[in-house]
Tab-separated table of C-alpha atoms in Angstrom:
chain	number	residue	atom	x	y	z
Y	4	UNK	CA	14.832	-4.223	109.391
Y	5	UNK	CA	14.455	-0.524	107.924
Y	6	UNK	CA	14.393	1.473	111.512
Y	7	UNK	CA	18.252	-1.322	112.511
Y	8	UNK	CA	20.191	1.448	110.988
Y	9	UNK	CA	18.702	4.708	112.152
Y	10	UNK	CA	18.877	2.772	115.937
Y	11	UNK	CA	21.942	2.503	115.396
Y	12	UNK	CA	22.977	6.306	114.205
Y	13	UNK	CA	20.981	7.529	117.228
Y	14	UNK	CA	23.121	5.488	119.584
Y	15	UNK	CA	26.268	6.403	118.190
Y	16	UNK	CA	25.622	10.183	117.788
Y	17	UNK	CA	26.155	10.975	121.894
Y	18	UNK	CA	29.166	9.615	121.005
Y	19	UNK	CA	29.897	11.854	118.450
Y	20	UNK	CA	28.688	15.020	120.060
Y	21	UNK	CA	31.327	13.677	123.159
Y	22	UNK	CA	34.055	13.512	121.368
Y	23	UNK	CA	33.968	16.976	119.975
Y	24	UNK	CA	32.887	18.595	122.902
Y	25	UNK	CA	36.190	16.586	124.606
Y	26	UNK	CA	38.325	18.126	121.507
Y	27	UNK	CA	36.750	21.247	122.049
Y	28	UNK	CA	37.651	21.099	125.790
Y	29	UNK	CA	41.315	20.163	125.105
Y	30	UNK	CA	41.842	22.644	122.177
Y	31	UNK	CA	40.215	25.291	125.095
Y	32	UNK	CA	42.625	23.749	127.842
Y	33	UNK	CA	45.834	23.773	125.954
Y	34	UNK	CA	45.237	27.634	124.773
Y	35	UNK	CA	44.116	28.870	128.627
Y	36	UNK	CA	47.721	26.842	129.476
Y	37	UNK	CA	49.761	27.967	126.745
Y	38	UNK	CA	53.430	28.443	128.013
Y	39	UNK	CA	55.407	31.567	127.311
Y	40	UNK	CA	58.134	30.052	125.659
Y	41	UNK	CA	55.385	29.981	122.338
Y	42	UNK	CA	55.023	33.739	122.570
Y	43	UNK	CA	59.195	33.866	122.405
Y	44	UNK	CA	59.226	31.031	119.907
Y	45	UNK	CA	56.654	33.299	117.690
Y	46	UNK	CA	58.945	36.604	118.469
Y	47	UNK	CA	61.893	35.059	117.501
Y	48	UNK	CA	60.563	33.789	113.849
Y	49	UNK	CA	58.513	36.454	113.060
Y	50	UNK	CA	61.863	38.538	113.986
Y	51	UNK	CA	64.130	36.866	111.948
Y	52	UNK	CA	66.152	35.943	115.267
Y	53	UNK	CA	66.566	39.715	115.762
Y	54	UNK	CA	64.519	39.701	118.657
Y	55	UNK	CA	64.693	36.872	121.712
Y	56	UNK	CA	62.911	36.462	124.991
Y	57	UNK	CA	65.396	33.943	126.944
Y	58	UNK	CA	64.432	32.384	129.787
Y	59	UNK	CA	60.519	32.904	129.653
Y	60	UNK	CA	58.688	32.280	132.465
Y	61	UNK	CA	54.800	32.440	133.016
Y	62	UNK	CA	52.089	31.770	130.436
Y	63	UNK	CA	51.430	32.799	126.658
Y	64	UNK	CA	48.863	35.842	128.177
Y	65	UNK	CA	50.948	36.449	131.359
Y	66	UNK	CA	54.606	36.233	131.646
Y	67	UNK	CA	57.935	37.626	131.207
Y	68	UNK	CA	61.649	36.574	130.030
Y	69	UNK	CA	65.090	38.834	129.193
Y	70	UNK	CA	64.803	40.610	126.096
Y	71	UNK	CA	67.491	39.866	123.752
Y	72	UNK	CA	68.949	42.026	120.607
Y	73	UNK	CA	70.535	39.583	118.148
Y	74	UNK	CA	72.293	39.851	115.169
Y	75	UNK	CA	69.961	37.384	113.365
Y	76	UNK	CA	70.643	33.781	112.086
Y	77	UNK	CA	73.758	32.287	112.561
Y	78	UNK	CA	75.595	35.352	114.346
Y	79	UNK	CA	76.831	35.527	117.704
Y	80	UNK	CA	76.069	39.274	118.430
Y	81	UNK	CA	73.661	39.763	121.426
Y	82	UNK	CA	72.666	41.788	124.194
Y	83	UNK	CA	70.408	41.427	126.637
Y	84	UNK	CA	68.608	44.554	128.511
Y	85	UNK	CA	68.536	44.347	132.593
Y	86	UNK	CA	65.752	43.047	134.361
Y	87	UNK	CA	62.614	41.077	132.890
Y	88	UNK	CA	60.356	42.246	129.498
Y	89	UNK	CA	56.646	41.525	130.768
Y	90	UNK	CA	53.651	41.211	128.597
Y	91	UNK	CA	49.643	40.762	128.961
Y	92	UNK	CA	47.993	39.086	126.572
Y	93	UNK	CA	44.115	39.777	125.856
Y	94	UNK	CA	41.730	38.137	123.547
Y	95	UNK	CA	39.254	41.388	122.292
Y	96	UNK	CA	36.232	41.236	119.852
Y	97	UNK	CA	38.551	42.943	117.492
Y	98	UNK	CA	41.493	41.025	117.909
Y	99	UNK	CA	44.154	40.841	120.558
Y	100	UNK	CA	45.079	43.342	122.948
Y	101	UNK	CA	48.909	43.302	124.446
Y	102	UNK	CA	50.985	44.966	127.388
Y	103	UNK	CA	53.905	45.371	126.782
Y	104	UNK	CA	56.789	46.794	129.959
Y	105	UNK	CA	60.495	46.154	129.891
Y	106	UNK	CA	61.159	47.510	133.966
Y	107	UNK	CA	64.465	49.235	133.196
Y	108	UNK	CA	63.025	51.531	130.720
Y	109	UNK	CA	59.631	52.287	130.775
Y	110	UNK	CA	57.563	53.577	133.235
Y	111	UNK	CA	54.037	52.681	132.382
Y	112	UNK	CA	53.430	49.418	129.881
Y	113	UNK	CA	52.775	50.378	126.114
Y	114	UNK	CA	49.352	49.275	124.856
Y	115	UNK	CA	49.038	48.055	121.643
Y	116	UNK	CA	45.500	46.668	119.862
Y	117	UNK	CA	46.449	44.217	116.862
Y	118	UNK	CA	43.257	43.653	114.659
Y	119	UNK	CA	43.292	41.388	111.624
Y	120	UNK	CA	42.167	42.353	108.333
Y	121	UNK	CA	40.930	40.424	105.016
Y	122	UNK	CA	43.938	41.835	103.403
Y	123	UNK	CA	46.450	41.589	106.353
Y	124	UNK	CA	46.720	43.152	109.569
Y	125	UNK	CA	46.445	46.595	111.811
Y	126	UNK	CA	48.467	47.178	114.646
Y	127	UNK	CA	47.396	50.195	116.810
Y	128	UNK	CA	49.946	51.587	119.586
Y	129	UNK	CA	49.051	53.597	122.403
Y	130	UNK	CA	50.897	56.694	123.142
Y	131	UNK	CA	53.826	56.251	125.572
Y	132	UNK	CA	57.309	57.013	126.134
Y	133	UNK	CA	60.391	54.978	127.280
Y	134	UNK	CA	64.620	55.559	127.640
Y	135	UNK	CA	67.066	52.636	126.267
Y	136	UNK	CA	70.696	52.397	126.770
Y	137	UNK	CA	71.782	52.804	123.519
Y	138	UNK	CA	74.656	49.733	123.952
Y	139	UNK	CA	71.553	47.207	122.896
Y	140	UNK	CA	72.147	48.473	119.352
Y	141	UNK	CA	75.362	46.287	119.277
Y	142	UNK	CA	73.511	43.315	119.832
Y	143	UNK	CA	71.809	43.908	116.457
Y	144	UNK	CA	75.495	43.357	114.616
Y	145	UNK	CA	77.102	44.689	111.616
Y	146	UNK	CA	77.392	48.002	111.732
Y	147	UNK	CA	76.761	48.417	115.355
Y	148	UNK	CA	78.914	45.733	117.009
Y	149	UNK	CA	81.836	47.996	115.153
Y	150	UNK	CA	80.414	51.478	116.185
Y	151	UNK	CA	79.402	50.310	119.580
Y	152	UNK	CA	77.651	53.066	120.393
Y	153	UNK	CA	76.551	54.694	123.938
Y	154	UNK	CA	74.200	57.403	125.225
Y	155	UNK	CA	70.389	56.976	125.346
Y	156	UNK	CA	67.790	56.257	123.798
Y	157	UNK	CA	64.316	58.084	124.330
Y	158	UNK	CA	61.876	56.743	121.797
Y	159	UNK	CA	58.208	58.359	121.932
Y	160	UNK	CA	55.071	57.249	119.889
Y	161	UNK	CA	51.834	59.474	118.931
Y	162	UNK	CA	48.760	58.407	117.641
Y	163	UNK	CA	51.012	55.931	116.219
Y	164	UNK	CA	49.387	52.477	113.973
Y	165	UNK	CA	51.031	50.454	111.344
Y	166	UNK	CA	48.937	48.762	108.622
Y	167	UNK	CA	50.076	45.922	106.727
Y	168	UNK	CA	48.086	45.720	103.193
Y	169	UNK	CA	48.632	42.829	100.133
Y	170	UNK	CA	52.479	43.627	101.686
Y	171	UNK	CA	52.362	47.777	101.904
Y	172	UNK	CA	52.916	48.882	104.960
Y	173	UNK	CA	51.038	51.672	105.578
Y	174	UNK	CA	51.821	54.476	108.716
Y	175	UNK	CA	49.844	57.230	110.576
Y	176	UNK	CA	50.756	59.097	113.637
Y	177	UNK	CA	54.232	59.576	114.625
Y	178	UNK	CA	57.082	57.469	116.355
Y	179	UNK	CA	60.251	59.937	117.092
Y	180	UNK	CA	63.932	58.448	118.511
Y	181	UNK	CA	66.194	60.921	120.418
Y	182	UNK	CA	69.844	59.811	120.816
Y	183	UNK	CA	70.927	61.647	123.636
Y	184	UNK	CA	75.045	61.995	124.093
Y	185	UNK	CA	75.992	59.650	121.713
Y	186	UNK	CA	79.533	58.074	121.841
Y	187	UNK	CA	81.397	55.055	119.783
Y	188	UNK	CA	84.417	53.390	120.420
Y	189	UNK	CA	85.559	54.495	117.052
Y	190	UNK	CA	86.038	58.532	118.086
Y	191	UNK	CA	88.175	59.663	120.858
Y	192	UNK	CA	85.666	62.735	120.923
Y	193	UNK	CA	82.757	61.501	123.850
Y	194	UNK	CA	80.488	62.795	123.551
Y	195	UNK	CA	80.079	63.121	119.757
Y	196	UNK	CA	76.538	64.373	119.315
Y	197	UNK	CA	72.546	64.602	119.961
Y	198	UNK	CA	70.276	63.255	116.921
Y	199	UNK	CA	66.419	62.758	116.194
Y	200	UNK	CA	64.636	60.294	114.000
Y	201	UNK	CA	61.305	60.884	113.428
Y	202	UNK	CA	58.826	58.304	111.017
Y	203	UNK	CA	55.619	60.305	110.240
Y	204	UNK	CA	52.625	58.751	108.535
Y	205	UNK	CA	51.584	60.383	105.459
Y	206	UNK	CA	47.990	59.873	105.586
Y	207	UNK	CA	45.728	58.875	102.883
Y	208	UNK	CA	48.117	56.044	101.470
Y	209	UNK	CA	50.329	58.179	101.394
Y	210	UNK	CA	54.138	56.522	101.691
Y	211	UNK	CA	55.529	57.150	105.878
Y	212	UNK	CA	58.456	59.498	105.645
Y	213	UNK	CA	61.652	59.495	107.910
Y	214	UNK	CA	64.144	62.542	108.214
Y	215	UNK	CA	67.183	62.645	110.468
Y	216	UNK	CA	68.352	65.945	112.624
Y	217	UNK	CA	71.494	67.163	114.808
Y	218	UNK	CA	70.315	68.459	117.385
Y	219	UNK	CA	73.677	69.402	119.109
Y	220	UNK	CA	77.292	68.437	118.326
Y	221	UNK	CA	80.576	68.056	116.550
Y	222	UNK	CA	79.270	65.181	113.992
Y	223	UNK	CA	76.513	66.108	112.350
Y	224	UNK	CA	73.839	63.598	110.774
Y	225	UNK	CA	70.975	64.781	108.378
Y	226	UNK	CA	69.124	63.183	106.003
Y	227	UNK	CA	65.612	62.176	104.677
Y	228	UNK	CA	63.591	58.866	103.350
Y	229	UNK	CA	60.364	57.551	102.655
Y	230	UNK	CA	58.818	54.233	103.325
Y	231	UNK	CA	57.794	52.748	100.004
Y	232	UNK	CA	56.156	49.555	99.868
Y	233	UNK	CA	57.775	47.732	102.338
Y	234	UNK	CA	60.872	49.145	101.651
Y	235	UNK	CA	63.317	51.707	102.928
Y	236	UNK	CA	65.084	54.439	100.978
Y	237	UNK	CA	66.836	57.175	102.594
Y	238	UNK	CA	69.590	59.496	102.169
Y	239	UNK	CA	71.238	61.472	103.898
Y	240	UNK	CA	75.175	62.569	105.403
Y	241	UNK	CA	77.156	62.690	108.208
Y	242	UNK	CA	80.073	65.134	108.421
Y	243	UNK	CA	82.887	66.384	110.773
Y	244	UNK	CA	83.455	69.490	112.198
Y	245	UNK	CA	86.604	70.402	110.872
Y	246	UNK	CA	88.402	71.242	114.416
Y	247	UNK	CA	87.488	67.404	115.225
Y	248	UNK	CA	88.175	65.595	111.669
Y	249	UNK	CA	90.807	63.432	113.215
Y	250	UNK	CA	88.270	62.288	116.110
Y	251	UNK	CA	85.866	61.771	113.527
Y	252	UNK	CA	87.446	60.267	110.969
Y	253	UNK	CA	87.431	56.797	111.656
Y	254	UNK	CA	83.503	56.812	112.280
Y	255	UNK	CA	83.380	58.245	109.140
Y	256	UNK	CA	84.707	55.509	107.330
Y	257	UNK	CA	81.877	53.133	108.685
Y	258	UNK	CA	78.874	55.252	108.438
Y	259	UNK	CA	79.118	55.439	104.701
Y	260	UNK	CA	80.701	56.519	101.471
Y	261	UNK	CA	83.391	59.148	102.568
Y	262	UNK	CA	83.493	61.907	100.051
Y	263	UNK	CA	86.205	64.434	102.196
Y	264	UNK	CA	84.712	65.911	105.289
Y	265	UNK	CA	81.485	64.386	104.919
Y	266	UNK	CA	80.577	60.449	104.407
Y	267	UNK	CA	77.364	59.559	102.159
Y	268	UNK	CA	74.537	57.673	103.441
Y	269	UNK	CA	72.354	55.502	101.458
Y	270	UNK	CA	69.720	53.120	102.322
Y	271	UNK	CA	67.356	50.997	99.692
């Protein structure tokens, strides 16, 4: 009567190791089959809706869809870049290693390293350079669906990695934007300028700091900002030449708080 019970456990406990080596199996199965429409699902939360991959094809660590600029939630404002957005997707000891290519404006796939931390995350970019028509900014909306700008966009990254801790976001290396023969449906005057953005880490906890530069042209931008927290705040100007006021003026009026020739930028 005593040894009933344990005759019983031992006959059951195959049973038990099977079904947890099936859930084991499926939970492996349904991960090795993942479809890409999770990555997008994932890009488009995380994103806000700012960011969409439309029409994914492939597998969550293989595939590719159209990447999408949005306006966000509820707005209409999109644009989509030619060609497919491919990734790679890599489990690593460390964390997750990702490919990232977009065929109409990169030449060699960015590699980024994402490794999680107690206290939130690092994400590690390899150095690499690509060119963007600058008419995907309108798909972000307000203020770019009104300035609709063109030109290009050449945006370059240098020991460049982005560290998320208890909600500061903390940046070393470099990641530098040149707008190349920038126009806007707002100014007669095409083209209107050259600019550079650059966001440089500042080391040591230091907050990341962001300054604005005209490199050539008849509008000129300048400005400066640091990254606090997770927060922005940045000032800077934009003003006319005054040969090309009337050109100008209407851009102006959008960019920020007009004060005469110049209009007053201010961010966070």
């Amino acid at each position: 009567m005593a040894r009933a019970p344990r005759t019983t456990v031992t006959a059951r406990a195959p049973w038990g190791w099977a079904v947890l080596g099936g859930a084991v199996g499926l939970l492996a199965g349904v991960l090795v089959f993942a479809p890409a429409r999770w990555l997008a699902w994932a890009v488009e939360q995380g994103s806000e809706q700012h960011v969409l991959l439309r029409a994914p094809r492939g597998s969550l660590w293989n595939g590719s869809a159209q990447l999408v600029l949005a306006g966000g939630v509820d707005s209409r404002d999109a644009t989509a870049l030619p060609g497919r957005f491919e990734w790679q997707l890599r489990p690593a000891l460390t964390g997750l290693r990702l490919a990232l290519r977009a065929r109409c404006c990169m030449q060699q796939p960015w590699q980024v390293h994402a490794q999680p931390r107690w206290t939130g995350a690092r994400v590690q970019i390899g150095d690499g350079q690509s060119h963007w028509p600058a008419t995907v900014l309108a798909g972000l909306g307000t203020p770019w669906n009104t300035v609709q700008p063109e030109g290009t966009l050449a945006l370059a990254a240098q020991d460049l990695s982005l560290e998320w801790v208890s909600g500061r976001m903390l940046v070393n290396g470099r990641l530098q934007l040149e707008a190349s023969d920038l126009s806007s449906r707002l100014s007669t005057l095409k083209p209107m300028g050259s600019y550079r953005l650059t966001l440089a880490g500042g080391g040591d906890g230091a907050p990341a700091s962001l300054r604005l530069e005209t490199l050539s042209g008849s509008l000129t931008l300048s400005g400066s900002g640091q990254w606090v927290g997770s927060r922005l705040r940045f000032s800077g100007e934009a003003s006319a030449d005054p040969a090309r006021v009337d050109a100008l003026s209407n851009l102006l009026n959008i960019i920020g708080r007009r004060n005469g020739l110049r209009s007053i930028i201010q961010v966070g």
